[in-house]
Coordinates of C-alpha atoms in Angstrom, one line a residue:
M1 CA -58.2 44.0 -39.4
S2 CA -59.8 44.6 -36.0
D3 CA -58.3 43.2 -32.9
P4 CA -60.7 41.8 -30.3
Q5 CA -58.1 42.7 -27.6
R6 CA -58.6 46.3 -28.5
E7 CA -62.4 46.3 -28.7
A8 CA -65.4 45.3 -26.7
I9 CA -63.8 46.4 -23.4
P10 CA -65.9 45.5 -20.4
P11 CA -66.5 48.1 -17.7
S12 CA -64.2 46.2 -15.3
A13 CA -61.2 46.4 -17.6
G14 CA -59.7 49.5 -16.0
R15 CA -59.8 51.1 -12.6
S16 CA -58.1 54.5 -12.1
T17 CA -58.4 55.3 -8.5
G18 CA -56.3 54.4 -5.4
L19 CA -53.0 52.6 -5.0
F20 CA -54.4 49.5 -6.8
R21 CA -55.6 51.2 -9.9
V22 CA -55.5 48.7 -12.8
K23 CA -54.3 49.5 -16.2
S24 CA -56.4 47.6 -18.8
I25 CA -54.8 45.2 -21.1
E26 CA -56.4 47.0 -24.1
Q27 CA -54.8 50.3 -23.0
S28 CA -51.4 48.6 -22.7
I29 CA -51.7 47.1 -26.2
R30 CA -52.9 50.4 -27.7
E31 CA -49.8 52.2 -26.3
T32 CA -47.4 49.9 -28.2
D33 CA -48.4 51.8 -31.3
E34 CA -47.5 55.2 -30.1
P35 CA -44.8 56.5 -32.5
D36 CA -42.5 58.1 -29.9
T37 CA -42.4 54.9 -27.8
K38 CA -42.8 52.2 -30.4
L39 CA -40.5 49.1 -30.5
R40 CA -39.7 47.2 -33.7
K41 CA -41.3 43.7 -34.1
D42 CA -38.3 41.8 -35.5
L43 CA -38.1 38.6 -33.4
T44 CA -39.3 35.0 -34.2
S45 CA -39.8 32.0 -32.0
W46 CA -36.3 30.9 -33.0
D47 CA -34.8 34.2 -31.9
L48 CA -36.6 33.9 -28.6
T49 CA -35.4 30.4 -28.0
I50 CA -31.8 31.6 -28.7
F51 CA -32.3 34.4 -26.2
G52 CA -33.5 32.0 -23.7
V53 CA -30.7 29.5 -24.1
A54 CA -28.3 32.5 -24.4
V55 CA -29.2 33.9 -21.0
V56 CA -29.6 30.7 -19.0
V57 CA -26.6 28.6 -20.1
G58 CA -23.7 30.5 -18.7
A59 CA -22.5 31.0 -15.2
G60 CA -24.4 28.1 -13.8
I61 CA -23.0 25.4 -16.0
F62 CA -19.4 26.6 -15.8
T63 CA -19.1 27.6 -12.1
L64 CA -22.1 26.8 -9.9
T65 CA -22.3 23.2 -10.8
A66 CA -18.9 22.3 -9.4
R67 CA -19.1 24.6 -6.4
T68 CA -22.5 23.4 -5.3
A69 CA -21.6 19.8 -5.7
G70 CA -18.5 20.2 -3.6
N71 CA -19.9 22.4 -0.8
L72 CA -23.6 21.6 -0.5
A73 CA -25.2 18.6 -2.4
G74 CA -22.5 16.2 -3.5
P75 CA -23.6 14.0 -6.5
A76 CA -27.2 15.0 -5.8
V77 CA -26.5 18.4 -7.5
S78 CA -28.1 16.9 -10.6
L79 CA -31.3 16.3 -8.5
A80 CA -31.0 19.9 -7.3
F81 CA -31.1 21.1 -10.9
V82 CA -34.2 19.0 -11.5
F83 CA -35.9 20.5 -8.4
A84 CA -35.0 24.0 -9.6
A85 CA -36.2 23.1 -13.2
V86 CA -39.6 21.9 -12.0
A87 CA -40.2 25.2 -10.2
C88 CA -39.0 27.1 -13.3
G89 CA -41.2 25.0 -15.5
L90 CA -44.3 25.6 -13.5
A91 CA -43.6 29.4 -13.6
A92 CA -42.7 29.2 -17.3
L93 CA -46.2 27.9 -18.1
C94 CA -47.7 30.9 -16.3
Y95 CA -45.3 33.3 -18.0
A96 CA -46.2 31.8 -21.4
E97 CA -50.0 32.4 -20.8
F98 CA -49.5 36.0 -19.7
A99 CA -47.0 36.9 -22.5
S100 CA -49.3 35.5 -25.1
T101 CA -52.3 37.4 -23.7
V102 CA -50.4 40.7 -23.0
P103 CA -47.7 40.9 -25.6
V104 CA -46.3 44.1 -24.1
A105 CA -42.7 45.0 -22.9
G106 CA -42.2 44.7 -19.1
S107 CA -42.8 41.1 -18.3
A108 CA -44.1 40.6 -14.8
Y109 CA -44.4 44.3 -14.2
T110 CA -46.9 44.7 -17.1
F111 CA -48.7 41.6 -16.1
S112 CA -49.1 42.8 -12.5
Y113 CA -50.4 46.2 -13.6
A114 CA -53.2 44.4 -15.5
T115 CA -54.1 42.2 -12.5
F116 CA -53.1 43.5 -9.1
G117 CA -52.9 47.3 -9.8
E118 CA -50.3 50.0 -9.8
L119 CA -48.7 49.5 -6.3
I120 CA -48.0 45.8 -6.9
A121 CA -46.8 46.6 -10.4
W122 CA -44.4 49.1 -8.9
I123 CA -43.2 46.6 -6.4
I124 CA -42.5 43.9 -9.0
G125 CA -40.9 46.5 -11.3
W126 CA -38.6 47.6 -8.6
D127 CA -37.9 43.9 -7.8
L128 CA -37.0 43.2 -11.5
I129 CA -34.6 46.2 -11.5
L130 CA -32.8 44.5 -8.7
E131 CA -32.8 41.2 -10.5
F132 CA -31.5 42.4 -13.8
A133 CA -29.1 45.0 -12.6
L134 CA -27.4 42.7 -10.2
G135 CA -27.5 39.8 -12.6
T136 CA -25.9 41.9 -15.4
S137 CA -23.1 43.1 -13.1
V138 CA -22.4 39.8 -11.3
V139 CA -22.2 37.8 -14.5
A140 CA -20.0 40.5 -16.2
K141 CA -17.5 40.1 -13.3
G142 CA -17.6 36.3 -13.9
W143 CA -16.9 37.0 -17.6
S144 CA -13.9 39.1 -16.7
Q145 CA -12.5 36.3 -14.5
Y146 CA -12.6 33.9 -17.5
L147 CA -11.0 36.6 -19.7
G148 CA -8.1 36.5 -17.2
V149 CA -7.7 32.8 -17.8
V150 CA -7.7 33.3 -21.6
L151 CA -5.1 36.1 -21.1
G152 CA -2.7 33.6 -19.4
G153 CA -3.7 34.3 -15.8
R154 CA -3.4 38.1 -16.0
Q155 CA -6.7 39.3 -14.5
P156 CA -8.2 42.4 -16.2
I157 CA -8.1 44.5 -13.0
W158 CA -6.4 47.8 -12.2
H159 CA -5.5 48.6 -8.7
F160 CA -5.8 52.1 -7.2
G161 CA -4.4 51.9 -3.7
S162 CA -6.9 49.7 -1.8
H163 CA -9.5 50.0 -4.6
K164 CA -9.9 47.7 -7.7
F165 CA -11.3 48.5 -11.1
D166 CA -12.4 45.5 -13.2
W167 CA -11.9 46.9 -16.7
G168 CA -12.8 43.6 -18.3
A169 CA -16.4 43.7 -17.0
V170 CA -16.7 47.3 -17.9
L171 CA -15.4 46.7 -21.5
L172 CA -18.0 43.9 -22.0
I173 CA -20.9 46.1 -20.8
A174 CA -19.7 49.0 -23.0
I175 CA -19.7 46.8 -26.1
L176 CA -23.1 45.3 -25.3
T177 CA -24.5 48.8 -24.7
G178 CA -23.7 49.7 -28.3
L179 CA -25.0 46.4 -29.6
L180 CA -28.3 46.8 -27.9
I181 CA -28.7 50.3 -29.1
M182 CA -28.4 49.1 -32.7
G183 CA -31.4 46.7 -32.3
T184 CA -32.6 43.4 -30.9
K185 CA -32.4 41.6 -34.2
L186 CA -28.7 42.2 -34.4
S187 CA -28.3 41.2 -30.8
S188 CA -30.1 37.9 -31.6
R189 CA -27.7 37.2 -34.4
V190 CA -24.7 37.8 -32.2
S191 CA -26.4 35.6 -29.6
A192 CA -26.8 32.8 -32.1
V193 CA -23.1 32.7 -32.8
A194 CA -22.2 32.7 -29.1
V195 CA -24.7 30.1 -28.3
A196 CA -23.3 27.8 -31.0
I197 CA -19.8 28.2 -29.5
K198 CA -20.8 27.4 -25.9
L199 CA -23.0 24.4 -26.9
A200 CA -20.1 23.0 -28.9
V201 CA -17.9 23.4 -25.7
I202 CA -20.5 21.8 -23.5
A203 CA -20.9 18.8 -25.9
L204 CA -17.0 18.4 -25.8
V205 CA -17.1 18.5 -22.0
V206 CA -19.7 15.8 -21.9
I207 CA -18.0 13.5 -24.5
V208 CA -14.5 13.8 -23.0
G209 CA -15.8 13.6 -19.4
L210 CA -17.6 10.3 -20.1
K211 CA -14.2 8.8 -20.7
Y212 CA -13.3 9.3 -17.0
F213 CA -16.8 8.6 -15.6
K214 CA -17.1 6.1 -12.7
F215 CA -20.4 5.2 -11.0
D216 CA -18.6 4.8 -7.7
N217 CA -18.1 8.6 -7.6
L218 CA -21.8 9.0 -7.4
K219 CA -22.0 7.1 -4.1
P220 CA -23.5 8.1 -1.8
Y221 CA -25.7 10.1 -4.1
I222 CA -27.0 12.2 -1.2
P223 CA -24.1 12.4 1.3
E224 CA -24.7 12.4 5.0
S225 CA -25.5 15.8 6.5
V226 CA -22.6 17.7 8.0
P227 CA -23.2 20.4 10.7
G228 CA -21.9 23.8 9.8
T229 CA -19.5 25.8 12.0
D230 CA -20.7 28.9 13.8
D231 CA -18.4 31.9 13.0
G232 CA -20.6 34.4 14.8
T233 CA -22.7 35.1 11.8
G234 CA -24.3 31.7 11.5
K235 CA -27.9 32.9 11.9
L236 CA -27.5 35.3 9.1
H237 CA -25.8 32.8 6.7
Q238 CA -28.1 29.8 7.4
T239 CA -31.2 29.4 5.3
L240 CA -34.5 30.8 6.6
F241 CA -35.8 27.2 6.6
S242 CA -33.0 26.1 8.9
L243 CA -33.5 29.0 11.2
V244 CA -37.3 28.4 11.6
T245 CA -37.0 24.6 11.9
G246 CA -34.0 24.8 14.2
S247 CA -32.0 22.5 12.0
G248 CA -29.0 24.8 12.1
H249 CA -26.6 25.6 9.2
S250 CA -25.9 22.3 7.7
T251 CA -24.4 21.0 4.4
F252 CA -25.1 17.9 2.4
G253 CA -28.0 15.6 3.3
W254 CA -31.5 16.7 2.5
Y255 CA -31.0 20.2 4.0
G256 CA -28.0 20.7 1.8
L257 CA -29.9 19.4 -1.2
L258 CA -32.7 21.8 -0.7
A259 CA -30.4 24.7 -0.1
A260 CA -28.5 23.6 -3.3
A261 CA -31.7 23.7 -5.3
S262 CA -32.2 27.4 -4.2
I263 CA -28.6 28.2 -5.2
V264 CA -28.5 26.5 -8.6
F265 CA -31.8 28.2 -9.4
F266 CA -29.5 31.1 -10.2
A267 CA -28.4 29.0 -13.2
F268 CA -31.9 29.2 -14.6
I269 CA -32.2 33.0 -14.1
G270 CA -33.3 34.7 -17.3
F271 CA -35.8 32.5 -19.2
D272 CA -38.4 35.0 -18.0
V273 CA -36.4 37.7 -19.9
V274 CA -38.0 36.2 -23.0
A275 CA -41.3 37.6 -21.9
T276 CA -39.9 41.1 -21.8
A277 CA -39.3 40.9 -25.5
A278 CA -43.0 40.0 -26.3
E279 CA -43.6 43.5 -27.7
E280 CA -40.8 43.1 -30.2
T281 CA -42.0 39.7 -31.4
K282 CA -43.8 38.7 -34.6
D283 CA -47.0 36.8 -33.7
P284 CA -46.2 36.9 -30.0
Q285 CA -49.3 34.7 -29.1
R286 CA -47.6 31.8 -30.8
N287 CA -43.9 32.6 -30.6
V288 CA -43.4 33.7 -27.0
P289 CA -44.7 30.5 -25.4
R290 CA -42.6 28.5 -27.8
G291 CA -39.5 30.5 -26.9
I292 CA -40.0 30.3 -23.2
L293 CA -40.8 26.6 -22.9
G294 CA -38.4 25.5 -25.7
S295 CA -35.4 27.3 -24.2
L296 CA -36.2 25.9 -20.7
A297 CA -36.4 22.4 -21.9
I298 CA -33.1 22.6 -23.7
V299 CA -31.1 24.0 -20.8
T300 CA -32.5 21.6 -18.3
V301 CA -31.3 18.6 -20.3
L302 CA -27.9 20.3 -20.6
Y303 CA -27.6 21.1 -16.8
V304 CA -28.5 17.6 -15.7
A305 CA -26.1 16.0 -18.3
V306 CA -23.2 18.1 -17.3
S307 CA -23.7 17.7 -13.5
L308 CA -24.0 14.0 -13.8
V309 CA -20.7 13.8 -15.9
L310 CA -18.9 16.1 -13.6
T311 CA -19.7 14.3 -10.3
G312 CA -19.0 11.0 -12.1
M313 CA -15.6 12.1 -13.2
V314 CA -14.3 12.9 -9.6
S315 CA -15.4 12.6 -6.0
Y316 CA -17.4 15.6 -4.9
K317 CA -14.9 16.0 -2.1
D318 CA -12.4 17.0 -4.7
L319 CA -14.6 19.9 -5.7
Q320 CA -14.9 21.5 -2.2
G321 CA -13.9 25.2 -1.9
D322 CA -14.9 28.4 -3.6
D323 CA -12.6 28.0 -6.6
A324 CA -13.9 24.7 -8.0
T325 CA -15.1 24.8 -11.6
L326 CA -15.7 22.4 -14.5
A327 CA -12.0 22.7 -15.3
T328 CA -11.1 21.4 -11.9
A329 CA -12.4 17.9 -12.7
F330 CA -10.5 17.8 -15.9
A331 CA -7.3 19.1 -14.3
L332 CA -7.4 16.2 -11.7
H333 CA -7.3 13.8 -14.6
G334 CA -4.4 15.7 -16.3
V335 CA -6.6 17.0 -19.1
T336 CA -5.1 20.5 -18.8
W337 CA -6.1 21.6 -22.3
A338 CA -9.7 21.4 -21.3
K339 CA -9.2 24.5 -19.0
N340 CA -8.7 26.8 -22.0
I341 CA -11.5 25.3 -24.0
I342 CA -13.9 25.6 -21.1
S343 CA -12.7 29.2 -20.6
I344 CA -13.5 30.0 -24.2
G345 CA -17.0 28.4 -23.9
A346 CA -17.5 30.4 -20.6
L347 CA -16.6 33.7 -22.3
A348 CA -19.1 33.0 -25.1
G349 CA -21.7 31.8 -22.6
L350 CA -21.4 34.6 -20.2
T351 CA -21.4 37.2 -23.0
T352 CA -24.9 36.3 -24.0
V353 CA -26.1 36.0 -20.4
V354 CA -25.0 39.6 -19.7
M355 CA -26.5 40.8 -23.0
V356 CA -30.0 39.3 -22.4
L357 CA -30.2 40.3 -18.8
F358 CA -29.1 43.8 -19.9
L359 CA -31.9 43.7 -22.5
G360 CA -34.5 42.6 -19.8
Q361 CA -33.4 45.5 -17.6
T362 CA -33.9 48.1 -20.3
R363 CA -37.3 46.8 -21.3
V364 CA -38.7 46.8 -17.7
L365 CA -37.5 50.4 -17.2
F366 CA -38.9 51.3 -20.6
A367 CA -42.4 50.0 -19.6
M368 CA -42.2 51.8 -16.3
A369 CA -41.2 55.0 -18.0
R370 CA -43.9 54.7 -20.6
D371 CA -46.4 54.5 -17.7
G372 CA -44.9 57.6 -16.0
L373 CA -43.7 55.7 -12.9
M374 CA -40.1 56.5 -14.1
P375 CA -39.3 59.7 -16.0
R376 CA -41.4 59.6 -19.2
K377 CA -38.6 61.0 -21.4
L378 CA -36.6 57.7 -20.9
A379 CA -39.3 55.9 -22.9
H380 CA -38.3 57.7 -26.1
T381 CA -37.2 55.2 -28.8
G382 CA -34.5 56.1 -31.4
S383 CA -34.6 55.6 -35.2
K384 CA -33.8 51.9 -34.8
G385 CA -36.8 51.4 -32.5
T386 CA -34.8 50.9 -29.3
P387 CA -34.9 52.9 -26.0
V388 CA -31.5 54.5 -26.4
R389 CA -31.5 56.7 -23.3
I390 CA -32.5 53.9 -21.0
T391 CA -29.9 51.6 -22.6
V392 CA -27.1 54.2 -22.0
I393 CA -28.2 54.8 -18.4
V394 CA -28.4 51.1 -17.6
G395 CA -25.1 50.5 -19.2
V396 CA -23.3 53.3 -17.2
I397 CA -24.9 52.1 -13.9
C398 CA -24.1 48.4 -14.5
A399 CA -20.6 49.3 -15.6
L400 CA -19.9 51.2 -12.3
L401 CA -21.3 48.3 -10.3
A402 CA -19.3 45.7 -12.2
G403 CA -16.2 47.8 -12.2
F404 CA -16.0 48.8 -8.6
V405 CA -18.2 46.6 -6.4
D406 CA -17.2 43.2 -4.9
F407 CA -20.6 41.4 -4.8
G408 CA -19.7 38.4 -2.6
T409 CA -23.0 36.7 -1.7
L410 CA -25.2 39.2 -3.5
E411 CA -25.9 36.7 -6.3
E412 CA -28.6 35.3 -4.0
M413 CA -30.4 38.6 -4.2
V414 CA -31.0 37.8 -7.9
N415 CA -32.6 34.5 -6.9
I416 CA -35.0 35.9 -4.4
G417 CA -36.0 38.8 -6.7
T418 CA -36.8 36.3 -9.5
L419 CA -38.7 33.9 -7.3
F420 CA -40.8 36.8 -6.0
A421 CA -41.7 37.7 -9.6
F422 CA -42.5 34.1 -10.4
V423 CA -45.0 34.0 -7.4
L424 CA -46.8 37.1 -8.5
V425 CA -47.1 36.0 -12.2
S426 CA -48.4 32.6 -11.0
V427 CA -51.1 34.1 -8.8
G428 CA -51.9 36.6 -11.6
V429 CA -52.8 33.8 -14.0
I430 CA -55.6 32.7 -11.6
V431 CA -56.8 36.3 -11.1
L432 CA -56.9 37.2 -14.8
R433 CA -58.8 34.0 -15.6
R434 CA -61.5 35.2 -13.2
T435 CA -61.6 38.9 -14.0
R436 CA -61.1 38.7 -17.8
P437 CA -62.2 35.3 -19.1
D438 CA -63.1 37.0 -22.4
L439 CA -59.5 37.6 -23.4
K440 CA -58.0 35.8 -26.3
R441 CA -55.1 33.6 -24.9
G442 CA -52.5 32.3 -27.4
F443 CA -51.4 29.7 -24.7
R444 CA -53.4 28.5 -21.7
V445 CA -51.8 27.0 -18.6
P446 CA -53.3 23.5 -18.0
L447 CA -55.2 22.5 -14.9
V448 CA -55.8 26.0 -13.5
P449 CA -55.7 26.8 -10.6
F450 CA -53.7 23.6 -9.6
V451 CA -50.6 24.4 -11.7
P452 CA -50.3 28.1 -10.7
I453 CA -50.8 27.2 -7.1
L454 CA -48.1 24.4 -7.4
S455 CA -45.8 27.0 -9.0
V456 CA -46.4 29.4 -6.0
L457 CA -45.6 26.7 -3.5
A458 CA -42.5 25.6 -5.4
C459 CA -41.1 29.1 -5.7
A460 CA -42.0 30.0 -2.1
W461 CA -40.2 26.8 -1.0
L462 CA -37.0 27.8 -2.8
M463 CA -37.3 31.3 -1.3
F464 CA -37.6 29.7 2.1
N465 CA -34.3 28.0 1.5
L466 CA -32.3 31.2 0.8
S467 CA -30.2 32.7 3.6
V468 CA -31.6 35.0 6.3
E469 CA -29.0 37.6 5.2
T470 CA -30.5 37.6 1.6
W471 CA -34.1 38.1 3.0
L472 CA -33.0 41.1 5.1
R473 CA -31.3 42.7 2.1
F474 CA -34.3 42.0 0.0
I475 CA -36.7 43.7 2.6
I476 CA -34.4 46.7 2.7
W477 CA -34.4 47.1 -1.1
M478 CA -38.2 46.8 -1.3
A479 CA -38.5 49.5 1.5
I480 CA -36.4 51.8 -0.5
G481 CA -38.6 51.1 -3.5
M482 CA -41.7 52.1 -1.6
V483 CA -40.1 55.5 -0.7
V484 CA -39.3 56.1 -4.4
Y485 CA -42.8 55.2 -5.4
F486 CA -44.6 57.6 -3.0
A487 CA -42.0 60.3 -3.6
Y488 CA -42.1 60.1 -7.5
G489 CA -44.0 57.3 -9.2
R490 CA -47.5 57.8 -7.7
R491 CA -47.5 61.5 -8.4
H492 CA -46.4 61.1 -12.0
S493 CA -48.3 58.0 -13.0
L494 CA -50.1 58.5 -16.3
L495 CA -52.9 56.2 -15.1
G496 CA -53.3 58.3 -12.0
L497 CA -53.3 61.6 -14.1
A498 CA -55.8 60.3 -16.6
K499 CA -59.6 60.6 -16.5
P500 CA -61.3 58.1 -14.3
D501 CA -62.9 56.2 -17.2
L502 CA -60.0 54.5 -19.0
T503 CA -62.3 52.1 -20.9
K504 CA -63.1 54.5 -23.7
E505 CA -61.0 55.2 -26.8

């Protein structure tokens, strides 16, 4: 049966000159059938929803909720989750349209190649490498900490003089590397089991927590703003918004709430990974939008419910400090057994977070390698239809990062990278509607251009509320990416090496 996406290609579908050469959507779809770089189509909408819930419900619900309530937002942390969810929801609509129109691995990278051209595609690909690599490594270290709790307080860390080696995080990444090599369908089945475990734990937390719930603990819902102390690095640690407006580094109040929304956004990281699996999905025009929007709706309800119960159980002042978790609230009520139950749920939850972020990293690199922007040999797929070489390389790099690096505040780097990708995808929907109105779209964003513009503004606002230090690190990373592109990617790009007319078979 003929596919209208592969035929009747208008002359404007591909441009092959300059830094902003565009790779046509038809060409991207054709390349998915190349035997040497072909991925297996095994996933359903249910698999994608599981992947979405698997990657989103994890670190945020077990750690960020309590910490953010105690240090930034107070009981209003539930509102911070709503703000972050709105921004994610707007971006999710844009991702759903793109993924149903361009069902090709690579997510925002592939979408940008079809709309803005190669240079912008490289920038967003480099940005996604940062997001997924740091996300995988940071969450693997969080998993290792919970493993220590389950092991009776013995942290899985070896000391070599002044150096530490987190063998727990490395072990997890090594196991997941083997699992992903064996195929995405098997990974989805493992995710389904882990998701069932952590949802059961979350349900238990909410049910038991309601027994100790007091409305008085939610007052004041938005605590009065408290000025921050200047330790000599205040300008770097305060949000960009605070620096520009001169409000200073403050906690609680509206400034604290807005900063909290940018921080808890980390808890939603990953739903966009669903889009990276579009090429491995049966009927992607229908199933990818369902997977993206369905998983986001489920996790938003879970986050708001848990944050309300948590801040209703104890005063937010009891959650201050860097060590507060969900278990802290239960311990204050003498429910000590909850600590172990929550730790088991966290282990299950964080396992799937690491796995799906890992999957996203390999698929973005796979797409870039298939285009020649990364070494082409990396795009080779094994007998099981998975990019084995890329999976092994990513596993080794993430294992080294998780095993030896103390990330500190680097988790914010994941936030800014993701938000930047959301902005480009949202703008891309408007651009593609104008340049390729002829394309068949399995899902259409309503009220274009209003919704995409609103998505851009919401994501830009959250970026504005990240720290100055995070912005500086992000700029440095992107500058390194530009050097790599001009030194390697531009000279090896298959689109650049091809004949000028890419619109012909």
